[in-house]
Coordinates of C-alpha atoms in Angstrom, one line a residue:
X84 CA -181.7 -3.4 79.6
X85 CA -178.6 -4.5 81.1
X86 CA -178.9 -7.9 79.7
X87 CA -179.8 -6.1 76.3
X88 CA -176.4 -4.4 76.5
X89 CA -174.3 -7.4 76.8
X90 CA -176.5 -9.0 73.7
X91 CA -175.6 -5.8 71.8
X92 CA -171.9 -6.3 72.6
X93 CA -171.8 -10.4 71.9
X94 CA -173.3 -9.1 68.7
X95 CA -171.3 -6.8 67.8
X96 CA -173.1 -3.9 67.6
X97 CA -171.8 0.0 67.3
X98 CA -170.2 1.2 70.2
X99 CA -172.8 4.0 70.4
X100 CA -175.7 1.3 70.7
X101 CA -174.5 -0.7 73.0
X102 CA -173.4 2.9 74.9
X103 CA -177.2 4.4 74.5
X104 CA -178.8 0.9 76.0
X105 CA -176.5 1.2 78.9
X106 CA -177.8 4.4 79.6
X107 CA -180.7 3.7 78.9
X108 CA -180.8 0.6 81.8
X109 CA -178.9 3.0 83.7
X110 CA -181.3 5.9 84.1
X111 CA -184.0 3.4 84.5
X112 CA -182.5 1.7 87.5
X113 CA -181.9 5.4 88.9
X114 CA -185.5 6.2 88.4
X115 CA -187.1 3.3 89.5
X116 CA -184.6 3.6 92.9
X117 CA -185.5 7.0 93.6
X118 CA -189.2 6.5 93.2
X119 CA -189.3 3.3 95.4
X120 CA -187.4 5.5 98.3
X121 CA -189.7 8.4 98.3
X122 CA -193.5 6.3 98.5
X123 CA -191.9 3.3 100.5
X124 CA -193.9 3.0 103.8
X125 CA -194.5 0.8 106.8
X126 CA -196.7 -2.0 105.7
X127 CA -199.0 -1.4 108.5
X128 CA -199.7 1.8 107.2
X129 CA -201.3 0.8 104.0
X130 CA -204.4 -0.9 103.2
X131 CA -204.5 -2.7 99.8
X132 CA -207.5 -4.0 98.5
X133 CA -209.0 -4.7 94.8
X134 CA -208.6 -0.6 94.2
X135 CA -204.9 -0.7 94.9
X136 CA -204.4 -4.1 93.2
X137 CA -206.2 -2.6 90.1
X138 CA -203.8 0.5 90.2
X139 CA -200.5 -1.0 91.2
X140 CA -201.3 -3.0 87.8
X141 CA -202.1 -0.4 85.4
X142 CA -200.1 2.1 86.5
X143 CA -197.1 -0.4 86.8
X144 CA -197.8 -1.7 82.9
X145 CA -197.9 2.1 82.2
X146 CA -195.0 3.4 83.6
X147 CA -192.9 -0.2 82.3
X148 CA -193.9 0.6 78.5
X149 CA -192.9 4.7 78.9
X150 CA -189.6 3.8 80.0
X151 CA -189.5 0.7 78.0
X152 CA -189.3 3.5 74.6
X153 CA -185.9 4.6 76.0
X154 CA -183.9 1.9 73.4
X155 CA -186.1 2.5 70.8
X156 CA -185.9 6.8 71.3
X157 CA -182.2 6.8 72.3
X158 CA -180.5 4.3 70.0
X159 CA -183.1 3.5 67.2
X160 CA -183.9 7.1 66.6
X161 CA -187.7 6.5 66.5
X162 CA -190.2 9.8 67.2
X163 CA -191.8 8.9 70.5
X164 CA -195.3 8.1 69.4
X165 CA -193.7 5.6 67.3
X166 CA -191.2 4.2 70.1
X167 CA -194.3 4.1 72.2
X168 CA -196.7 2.1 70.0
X169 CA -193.7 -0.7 69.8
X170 CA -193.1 -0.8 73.3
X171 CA -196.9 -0.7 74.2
X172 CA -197.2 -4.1 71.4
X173 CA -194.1 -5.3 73.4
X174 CA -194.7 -5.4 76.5
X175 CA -198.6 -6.2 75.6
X176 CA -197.6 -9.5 73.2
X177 CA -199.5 -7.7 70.6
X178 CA -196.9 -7.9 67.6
X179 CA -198.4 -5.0 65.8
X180 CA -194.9 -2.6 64.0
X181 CA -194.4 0.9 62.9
X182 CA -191.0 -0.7 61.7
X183 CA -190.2 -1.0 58.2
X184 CA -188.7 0.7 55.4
X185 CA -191.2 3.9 55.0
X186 CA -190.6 4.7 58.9
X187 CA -189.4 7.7 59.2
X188 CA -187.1 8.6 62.0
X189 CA -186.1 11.5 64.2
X190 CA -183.2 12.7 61.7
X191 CA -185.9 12.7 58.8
X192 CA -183.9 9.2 57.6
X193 CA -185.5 5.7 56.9
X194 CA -184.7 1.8 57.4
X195 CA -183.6 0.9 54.0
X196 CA -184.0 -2.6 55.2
X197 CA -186.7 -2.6 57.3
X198 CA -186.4 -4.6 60.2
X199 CA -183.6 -5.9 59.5
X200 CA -181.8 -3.2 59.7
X201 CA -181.9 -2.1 63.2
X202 CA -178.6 -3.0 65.4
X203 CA -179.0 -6.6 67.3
X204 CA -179.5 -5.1 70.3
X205 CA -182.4 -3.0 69.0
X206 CA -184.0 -6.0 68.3
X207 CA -183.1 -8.1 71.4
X208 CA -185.1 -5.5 73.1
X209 CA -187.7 -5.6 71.0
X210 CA -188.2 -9.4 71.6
X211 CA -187.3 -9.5 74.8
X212 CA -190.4 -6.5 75.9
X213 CA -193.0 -10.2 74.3
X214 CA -191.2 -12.4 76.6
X215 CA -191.7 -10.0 79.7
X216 CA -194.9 -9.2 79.1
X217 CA -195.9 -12.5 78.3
X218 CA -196.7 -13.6 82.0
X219 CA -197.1 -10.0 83.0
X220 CA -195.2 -7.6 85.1
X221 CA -197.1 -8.8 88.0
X222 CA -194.4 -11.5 87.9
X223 CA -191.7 -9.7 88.3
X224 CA -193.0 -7.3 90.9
X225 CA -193.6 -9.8 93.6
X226 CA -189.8 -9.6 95.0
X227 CA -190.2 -5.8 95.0
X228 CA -193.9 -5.1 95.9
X229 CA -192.9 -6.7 99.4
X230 CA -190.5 -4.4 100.5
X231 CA -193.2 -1.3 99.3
X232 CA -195.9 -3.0 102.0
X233 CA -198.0 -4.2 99.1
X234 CA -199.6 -6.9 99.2
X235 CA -199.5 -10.1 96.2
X236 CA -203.3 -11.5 96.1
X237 CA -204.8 -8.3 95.1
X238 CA -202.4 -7.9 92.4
X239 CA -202.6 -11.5 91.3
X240 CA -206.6 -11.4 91.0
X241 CA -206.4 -7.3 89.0
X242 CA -203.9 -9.5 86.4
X243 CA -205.5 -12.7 86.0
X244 CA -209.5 -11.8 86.9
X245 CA -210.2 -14.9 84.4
X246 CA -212.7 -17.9 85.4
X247 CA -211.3 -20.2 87.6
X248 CA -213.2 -23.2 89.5
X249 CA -212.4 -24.5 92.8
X250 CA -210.7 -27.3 91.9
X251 CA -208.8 -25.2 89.2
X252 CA -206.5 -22.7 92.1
X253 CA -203.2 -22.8 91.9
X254 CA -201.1 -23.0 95.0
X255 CA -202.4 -20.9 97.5
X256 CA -199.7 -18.9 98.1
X257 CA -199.0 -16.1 95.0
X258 CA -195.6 -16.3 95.4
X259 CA -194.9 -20.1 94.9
X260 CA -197.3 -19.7 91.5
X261 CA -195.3 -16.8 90.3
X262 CA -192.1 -19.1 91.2
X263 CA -193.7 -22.3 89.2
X264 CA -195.6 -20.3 86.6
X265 CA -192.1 -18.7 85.8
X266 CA -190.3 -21.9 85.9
X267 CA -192.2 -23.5 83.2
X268 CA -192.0 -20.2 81.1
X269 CA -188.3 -20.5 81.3
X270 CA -188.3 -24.3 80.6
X271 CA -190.3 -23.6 77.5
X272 CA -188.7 -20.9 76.4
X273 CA -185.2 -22.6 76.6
X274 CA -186.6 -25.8 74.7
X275 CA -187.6 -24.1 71.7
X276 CA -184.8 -22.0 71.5
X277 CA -182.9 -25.6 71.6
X278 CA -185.1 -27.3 68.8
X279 CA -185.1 -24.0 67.0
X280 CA -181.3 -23.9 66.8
X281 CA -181.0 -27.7 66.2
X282 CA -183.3 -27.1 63.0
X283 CA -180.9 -24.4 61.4
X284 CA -181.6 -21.4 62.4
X285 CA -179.0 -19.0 63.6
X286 CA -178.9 -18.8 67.4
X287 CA -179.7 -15.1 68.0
X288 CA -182.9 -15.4 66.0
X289 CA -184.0 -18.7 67.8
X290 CA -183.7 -16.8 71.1
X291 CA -185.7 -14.1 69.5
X292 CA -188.3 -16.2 68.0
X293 CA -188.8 -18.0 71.0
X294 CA -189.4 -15.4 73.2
X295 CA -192.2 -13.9 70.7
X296 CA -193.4 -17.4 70.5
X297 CA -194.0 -18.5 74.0
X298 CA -195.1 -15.3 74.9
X299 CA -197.8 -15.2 71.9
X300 CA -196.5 -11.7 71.1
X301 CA -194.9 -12.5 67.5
X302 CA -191.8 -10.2 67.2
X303 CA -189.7 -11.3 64.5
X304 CA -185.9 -10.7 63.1
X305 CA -187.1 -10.7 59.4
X306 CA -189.3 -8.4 57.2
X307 CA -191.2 -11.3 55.8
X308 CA -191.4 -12.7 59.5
X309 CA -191.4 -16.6 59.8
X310 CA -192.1 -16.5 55.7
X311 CA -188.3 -16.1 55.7
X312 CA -188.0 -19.8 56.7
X313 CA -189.7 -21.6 54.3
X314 CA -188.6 -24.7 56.1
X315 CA -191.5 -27.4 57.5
X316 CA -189.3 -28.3 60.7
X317 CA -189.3 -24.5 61.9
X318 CA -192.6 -24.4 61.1
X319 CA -193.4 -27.2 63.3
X320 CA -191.7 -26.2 66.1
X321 CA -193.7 -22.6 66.1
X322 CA -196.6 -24.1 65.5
X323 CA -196.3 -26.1 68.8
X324 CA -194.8 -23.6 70.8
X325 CA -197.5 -21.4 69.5
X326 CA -200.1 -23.3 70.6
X327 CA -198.9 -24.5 74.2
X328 CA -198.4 -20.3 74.7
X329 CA -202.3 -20.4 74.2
X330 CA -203.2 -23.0 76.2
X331 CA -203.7 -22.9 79.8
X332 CA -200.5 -22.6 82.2
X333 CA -202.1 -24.6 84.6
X334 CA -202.4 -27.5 82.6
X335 CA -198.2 -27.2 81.8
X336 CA -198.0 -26.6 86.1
X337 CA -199.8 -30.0 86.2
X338 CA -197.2 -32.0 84.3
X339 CA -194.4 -30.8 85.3
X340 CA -195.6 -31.7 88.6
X341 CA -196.1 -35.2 87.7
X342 CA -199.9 -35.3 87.2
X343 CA -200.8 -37.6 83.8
X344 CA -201.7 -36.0 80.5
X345 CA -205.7 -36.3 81.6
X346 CA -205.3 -33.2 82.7
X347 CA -205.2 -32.1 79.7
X348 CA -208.4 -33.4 78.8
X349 CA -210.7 -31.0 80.3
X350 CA -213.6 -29.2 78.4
X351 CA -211.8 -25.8 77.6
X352 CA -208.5 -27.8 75.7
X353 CA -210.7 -29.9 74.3
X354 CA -213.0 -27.4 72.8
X355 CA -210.1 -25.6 71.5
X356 CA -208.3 -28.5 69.8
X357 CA -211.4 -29.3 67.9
X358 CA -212.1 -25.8 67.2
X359 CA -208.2 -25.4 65.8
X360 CA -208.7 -28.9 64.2
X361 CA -211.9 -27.7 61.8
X362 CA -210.7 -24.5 61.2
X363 CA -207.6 -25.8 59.7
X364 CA -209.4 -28.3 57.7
X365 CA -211.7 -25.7 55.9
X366 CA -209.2 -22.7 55.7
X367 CA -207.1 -25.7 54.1
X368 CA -209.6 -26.5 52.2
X369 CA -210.4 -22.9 50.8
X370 CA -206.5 -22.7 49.4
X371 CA -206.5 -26.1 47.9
X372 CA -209.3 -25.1 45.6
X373 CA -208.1 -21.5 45.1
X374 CA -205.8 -20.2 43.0
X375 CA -204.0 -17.9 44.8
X376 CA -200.1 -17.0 44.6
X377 CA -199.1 -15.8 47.7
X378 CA -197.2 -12.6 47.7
X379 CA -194.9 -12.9 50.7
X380 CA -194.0 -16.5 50.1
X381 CA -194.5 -17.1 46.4
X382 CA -196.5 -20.1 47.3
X383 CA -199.0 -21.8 45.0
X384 CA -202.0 -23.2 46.3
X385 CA -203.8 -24.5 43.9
X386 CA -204.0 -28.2 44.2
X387 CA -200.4 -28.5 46.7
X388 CA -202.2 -30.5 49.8
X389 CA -199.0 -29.9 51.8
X390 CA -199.1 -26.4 51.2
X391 CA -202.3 -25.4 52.0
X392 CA -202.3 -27.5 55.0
X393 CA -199.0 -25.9 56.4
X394 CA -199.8 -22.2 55.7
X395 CA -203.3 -23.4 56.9
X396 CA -202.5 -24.9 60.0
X397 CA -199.7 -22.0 61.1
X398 CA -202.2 -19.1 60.7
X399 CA -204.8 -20.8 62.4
X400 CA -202.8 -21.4 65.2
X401 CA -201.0 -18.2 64.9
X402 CA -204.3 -16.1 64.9
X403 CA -206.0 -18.3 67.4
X404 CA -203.5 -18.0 70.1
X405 CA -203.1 -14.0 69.4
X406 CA -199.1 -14.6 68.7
X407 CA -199.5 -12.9 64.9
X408 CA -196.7 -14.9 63.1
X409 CA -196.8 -15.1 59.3
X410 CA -195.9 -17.6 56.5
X411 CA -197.8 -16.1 54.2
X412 CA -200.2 -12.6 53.4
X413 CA -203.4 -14.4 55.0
X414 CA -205.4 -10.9 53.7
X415 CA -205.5 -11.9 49.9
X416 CA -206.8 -15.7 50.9
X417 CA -210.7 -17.0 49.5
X418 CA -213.5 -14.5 52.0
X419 CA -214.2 -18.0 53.6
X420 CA -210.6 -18.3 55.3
X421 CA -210.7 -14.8 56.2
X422 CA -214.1 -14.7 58.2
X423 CA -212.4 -17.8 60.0
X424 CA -209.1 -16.3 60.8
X425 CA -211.2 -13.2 61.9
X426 CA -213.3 -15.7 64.4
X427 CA -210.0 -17.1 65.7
X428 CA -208.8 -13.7 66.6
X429 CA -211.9 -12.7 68.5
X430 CA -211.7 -15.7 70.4
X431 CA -208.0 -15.6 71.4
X432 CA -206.9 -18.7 72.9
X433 CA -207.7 -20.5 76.5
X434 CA -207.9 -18.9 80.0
X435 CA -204.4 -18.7 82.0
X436 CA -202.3 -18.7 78.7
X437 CA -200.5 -15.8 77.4
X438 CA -202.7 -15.1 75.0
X439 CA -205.3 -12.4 74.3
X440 CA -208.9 -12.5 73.0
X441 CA -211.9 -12.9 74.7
X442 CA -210.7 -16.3 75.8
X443 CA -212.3 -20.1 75.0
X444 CA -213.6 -20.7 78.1
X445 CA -215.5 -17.5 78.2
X446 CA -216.8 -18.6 74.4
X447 CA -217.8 -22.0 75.9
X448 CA -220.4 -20.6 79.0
X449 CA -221.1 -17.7 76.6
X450 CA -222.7 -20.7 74.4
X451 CA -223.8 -22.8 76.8
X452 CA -225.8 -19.5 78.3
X453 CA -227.3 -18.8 74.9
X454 CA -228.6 -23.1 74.5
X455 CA -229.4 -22.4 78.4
X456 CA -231.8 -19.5 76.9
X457 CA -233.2 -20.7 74.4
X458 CA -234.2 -24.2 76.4
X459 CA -236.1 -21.9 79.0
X460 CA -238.4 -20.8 76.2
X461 CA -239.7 -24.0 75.4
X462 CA -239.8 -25.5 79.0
X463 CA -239.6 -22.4 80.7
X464 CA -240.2 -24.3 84.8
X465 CA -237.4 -26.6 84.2
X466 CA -234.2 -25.4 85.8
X467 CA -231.0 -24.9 83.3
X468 CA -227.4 -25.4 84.7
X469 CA -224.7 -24.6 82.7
X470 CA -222.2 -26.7 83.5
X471 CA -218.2 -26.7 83.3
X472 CA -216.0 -30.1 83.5
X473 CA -218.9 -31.6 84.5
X474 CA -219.7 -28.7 87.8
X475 CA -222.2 -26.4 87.8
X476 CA -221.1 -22.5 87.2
X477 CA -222.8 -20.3 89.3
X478 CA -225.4 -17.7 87.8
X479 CA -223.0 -14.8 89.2
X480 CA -220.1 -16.2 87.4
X481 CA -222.5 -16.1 84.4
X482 CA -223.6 -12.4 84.9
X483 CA -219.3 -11.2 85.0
X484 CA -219.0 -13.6 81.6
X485 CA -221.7 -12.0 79.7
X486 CA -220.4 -7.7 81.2
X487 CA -217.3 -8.7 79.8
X488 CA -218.4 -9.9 76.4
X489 CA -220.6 -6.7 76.1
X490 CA -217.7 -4.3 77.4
X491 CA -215.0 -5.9 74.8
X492 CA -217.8 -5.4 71.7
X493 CA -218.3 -1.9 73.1
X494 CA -214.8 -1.2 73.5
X495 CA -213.8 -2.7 69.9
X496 CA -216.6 -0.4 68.1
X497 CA -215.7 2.9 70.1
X498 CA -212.2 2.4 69.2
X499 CA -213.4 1.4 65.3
X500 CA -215.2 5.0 65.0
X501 CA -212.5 6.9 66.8
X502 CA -209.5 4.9 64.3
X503 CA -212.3 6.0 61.7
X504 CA -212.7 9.6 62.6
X505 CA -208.6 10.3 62.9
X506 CA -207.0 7.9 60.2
X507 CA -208.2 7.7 56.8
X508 CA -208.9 4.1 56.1
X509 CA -211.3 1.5 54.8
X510 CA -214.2 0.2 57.4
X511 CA -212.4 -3.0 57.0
X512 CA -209.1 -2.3 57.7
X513 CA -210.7 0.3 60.9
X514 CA -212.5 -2.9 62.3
X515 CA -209.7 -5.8 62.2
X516 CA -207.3 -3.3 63.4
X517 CA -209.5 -2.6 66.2
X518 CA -210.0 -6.4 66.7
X519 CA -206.4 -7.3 66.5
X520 CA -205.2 -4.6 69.3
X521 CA -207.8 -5.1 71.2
X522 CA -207.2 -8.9 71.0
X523 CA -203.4 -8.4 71.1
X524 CA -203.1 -10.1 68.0
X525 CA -200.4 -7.7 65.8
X526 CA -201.7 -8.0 61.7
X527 CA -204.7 -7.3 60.6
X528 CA -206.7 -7.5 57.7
X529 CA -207.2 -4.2 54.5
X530 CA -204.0 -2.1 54.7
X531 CA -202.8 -3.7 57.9
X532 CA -202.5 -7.1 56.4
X533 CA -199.0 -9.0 57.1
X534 CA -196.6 -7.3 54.3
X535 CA -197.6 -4.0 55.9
X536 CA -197.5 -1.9 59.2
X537 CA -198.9 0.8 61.2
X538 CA -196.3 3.1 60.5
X539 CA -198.3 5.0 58.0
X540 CA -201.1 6.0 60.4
X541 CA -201.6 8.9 62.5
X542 CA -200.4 9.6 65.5
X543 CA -203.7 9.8 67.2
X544 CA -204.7 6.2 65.7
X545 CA -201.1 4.8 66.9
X546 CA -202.0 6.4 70.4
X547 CA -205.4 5.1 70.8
X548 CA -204.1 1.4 69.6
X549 CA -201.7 1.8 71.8
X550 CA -204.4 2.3 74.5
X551 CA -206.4 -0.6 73.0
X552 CA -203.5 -2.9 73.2
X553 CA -203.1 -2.0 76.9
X554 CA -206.8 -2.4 77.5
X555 CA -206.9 -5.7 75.7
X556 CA -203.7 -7.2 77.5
X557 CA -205.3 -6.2 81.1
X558 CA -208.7 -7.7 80.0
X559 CA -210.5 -4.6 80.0
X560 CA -211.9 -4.1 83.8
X561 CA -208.0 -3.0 84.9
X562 CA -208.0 0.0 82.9
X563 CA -211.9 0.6 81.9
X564 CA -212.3 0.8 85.9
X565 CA -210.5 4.2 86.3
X566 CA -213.2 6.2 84.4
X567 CA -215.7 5.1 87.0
X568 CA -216.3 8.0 89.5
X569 CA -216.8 5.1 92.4
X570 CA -213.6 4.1 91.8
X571 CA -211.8 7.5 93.1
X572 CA -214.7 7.3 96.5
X573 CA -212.7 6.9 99.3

């Protein structure tokens, strides 16, 4: 918050602002001092294990996104359900708003303009909650955790319990990979920011951008989001960013370490490219032959190649890697396009990336399971092995893949009938907002579609997003695991 105040005050911003987000850092420092003095203990006397790893996480993403509301309560004005719901998308890389013009604040006032009219700093913040949480607070706890006597693996394996493969570890030690990991989040961050700013746009919203970007949470300056820059070498440079946020952090560790671009080649980033490849072709496709006028960007489809290549390409990507940008209202495109950009959300992008979704890799063994399956039945004494980059994945690692599959369907249709039961909406816009929180997308499809918000739900549907978002972002089993009665057995 600190750096959130100087932002305010290179901006510009009201003396009050910039006064309320110092306070605001302020009492957090305080807080978070206070608390670290009265549980610190000897390290010997504490045993940490997958329990304490699993709680240090979600009680640490908890406590992070209630005082993360402080800016948002103190300086924006915003009713605390509200200021929690943005911080919760925040911090999770979700993207979803309650900002825009028919938010009503605190003082019974609105935003005449929206998004844009919240104060610089505001809306540093606002960004700058993607960017943390797009690696994870785990990150950013290893220099403290150490002087509370916890230790880093437990931690590392509650916020990253995705597939890995022996010859896919990163350095063994979990500090070094927080050091690298963070290193080429930084370096990527700071090179779009550059190519942004060299393409036009104004400095403050490239920093902005970029950190919704990288992080694949999709917090923008602009009402209309990237719409606003109808410009193709803006788009370009999202669209990449977009998509390296989705891939797999490993894979950037591996070049920037000097190992050649075969690395990049393995089955998961494959998969995905082609998957991303088609997808763009027919959701292109689908807007060459329609005749659609697009309501956000006053785009014509109808016959314009370019066009519908560009808005195709940018909300595949977008969707795919769970970041949420918009150049265009993606809810009033042919049913074809729609059931796509749904599938893309489902999936999310590729294991170790920032962003959300089920994951590729998961998709791939979840497949190769099914083909396993259905081979049994006609020669049911031959042995199947599934098989990833070309080495056999055990029938354990199997068993975890298909529990989480069936936990995130659960999860997505409990939270449907609950949104259902305390929000009056359409099936369809109760399902893709489920989907999107869940997924840590940010739009959705009905009333949720990208020229709207959340702001007009309830506060019990904004709560239990905000949940969803959280359960999503910590890929279910961190949060899920606390209503176990095992877990709370000594």
């Amino acid at each position: 918050m600190a750096l959130t105040s100087l932002v305010s005050t290179a901006m510009n911003d009201p003396l009050s602002d910039i006064l309320g987000i110092l306070a605001c850092g302020v009492f957090t420092l305080v807080s978070g001092t206070i608390g670290a003095v009265l549980i610190r203990k000897p390290s010997s006397s504490i045993k940490t294990g997958s329990r304490e790893g699993f709680a240090v996480v979600a009680f640490g993403w908890i406590m992070v996104s209630l005082f993360g509301t402080l800016p948002f309560i103190a300086v924006a004005k915003m009713h605390w359900i509200d200021a929690l719901f943005e911080t919760v998308s925040g911090f999770s890389t979700t993207g979803a708003t309650v900002i825009d013009k028919t938010l009503v604040l605190m003082d019974g006032s609105v935003l005449p303009n929206g998004i844009e009219s919240l104060s610089c700093g505001i809306l540093f913040w606002r960004s700058l909650t993607h960017w943390i949480g797009g690696m994870g607070i785990v990150m950013f706890s290893l220099a403290i955790l150490p002087m509370l006597g916890m230790g880093g693996q437990s931690l590392y394996n509650a916020e990253f319990p995705g597939v890995k493969t022996r010859s896919d570890q990163f350095t063994p030690r979990i500090a070094s990979t927080a050091k690298i990991l963070c290193l080429v989040y930084i370096i990527l961050t700071f090179l779009e920011v550059f190519l942004l700013y060299m393409g036009g746009m104004p400095l403050f919203d490239a920093v902005c951008h970029s950190f919704g970007t990288i992080a694949t949470g999709g917090a923008s300056t602009k009402n209309i989001n990237i719409a606003f820059y109808q410009d193709s070498y803006i788009q370009a440079v999202i669209i990449l960013f977009m998509f390296l946020g989705g891939c797999n952090f490993l894979l950037h560790f591996r070049i920037l370490t000097g190992l050649s671009l075969r690395d990049y080649l393995n089955e998961e980033f494959r998969t995905y490219v082609v998957i991303l490849f088609f997808s763009t072709l027919i959701v292109s496709a689908c807007l060459f032959f329609s005749h659609i006028v697009d309501p956000v960007s006053g785009n014509k489809y109808h016959h314009e190649a370019w066009l519908s290549f560009r808005a195709a390409l940018f909300q595949v990507v977008s969707l795919s890697t769970t970041t949420g940008f918009t150049t265009a209202n993606f809810a009033v495109w042919p049913a074809a396009a729609c059931i796509i950009l749904m599938g893309l959300m489902f999936m999310g992008g590729c294991g170790g990336s920032t962003s959300g979704g089920i994951k590729c890799v998961r998709i791939i063994l979840l497949c190769k399971f099914s083909i396993s399956e259905l081979r049994k039945n006609i020669f049911p004494r031959s042995l199947q092995n599934i098989r990833l980059n070309g080495k056999r994945f055990n029938l354990s690692g199997t068993n975890r893949i298909l529990g989480f599959f069936m936990i995130y369907i659960f999860t997505m249709f409990l939270f449907t009938l609950l949104l259902s039961l305390t929000c009056d909406m359409s099936p369809l816009t109760a399902i893709t907002a489920s989907i999107s929180c869940l997924s840590n997308v940010g739009p959705a499809f009905g009333t949720l579609s990208p020229d709207s918000s959340y702001a007009w739900m309830t506060s019990t549907a904004k709560l239990l997003l905000a949940a969803e978002m959280l359960i999503g972002r910590l890929e279910l089993y961190t949060i899920l695991i606390f209503i176990l009665p095992s877990f709370w057995k000594k």
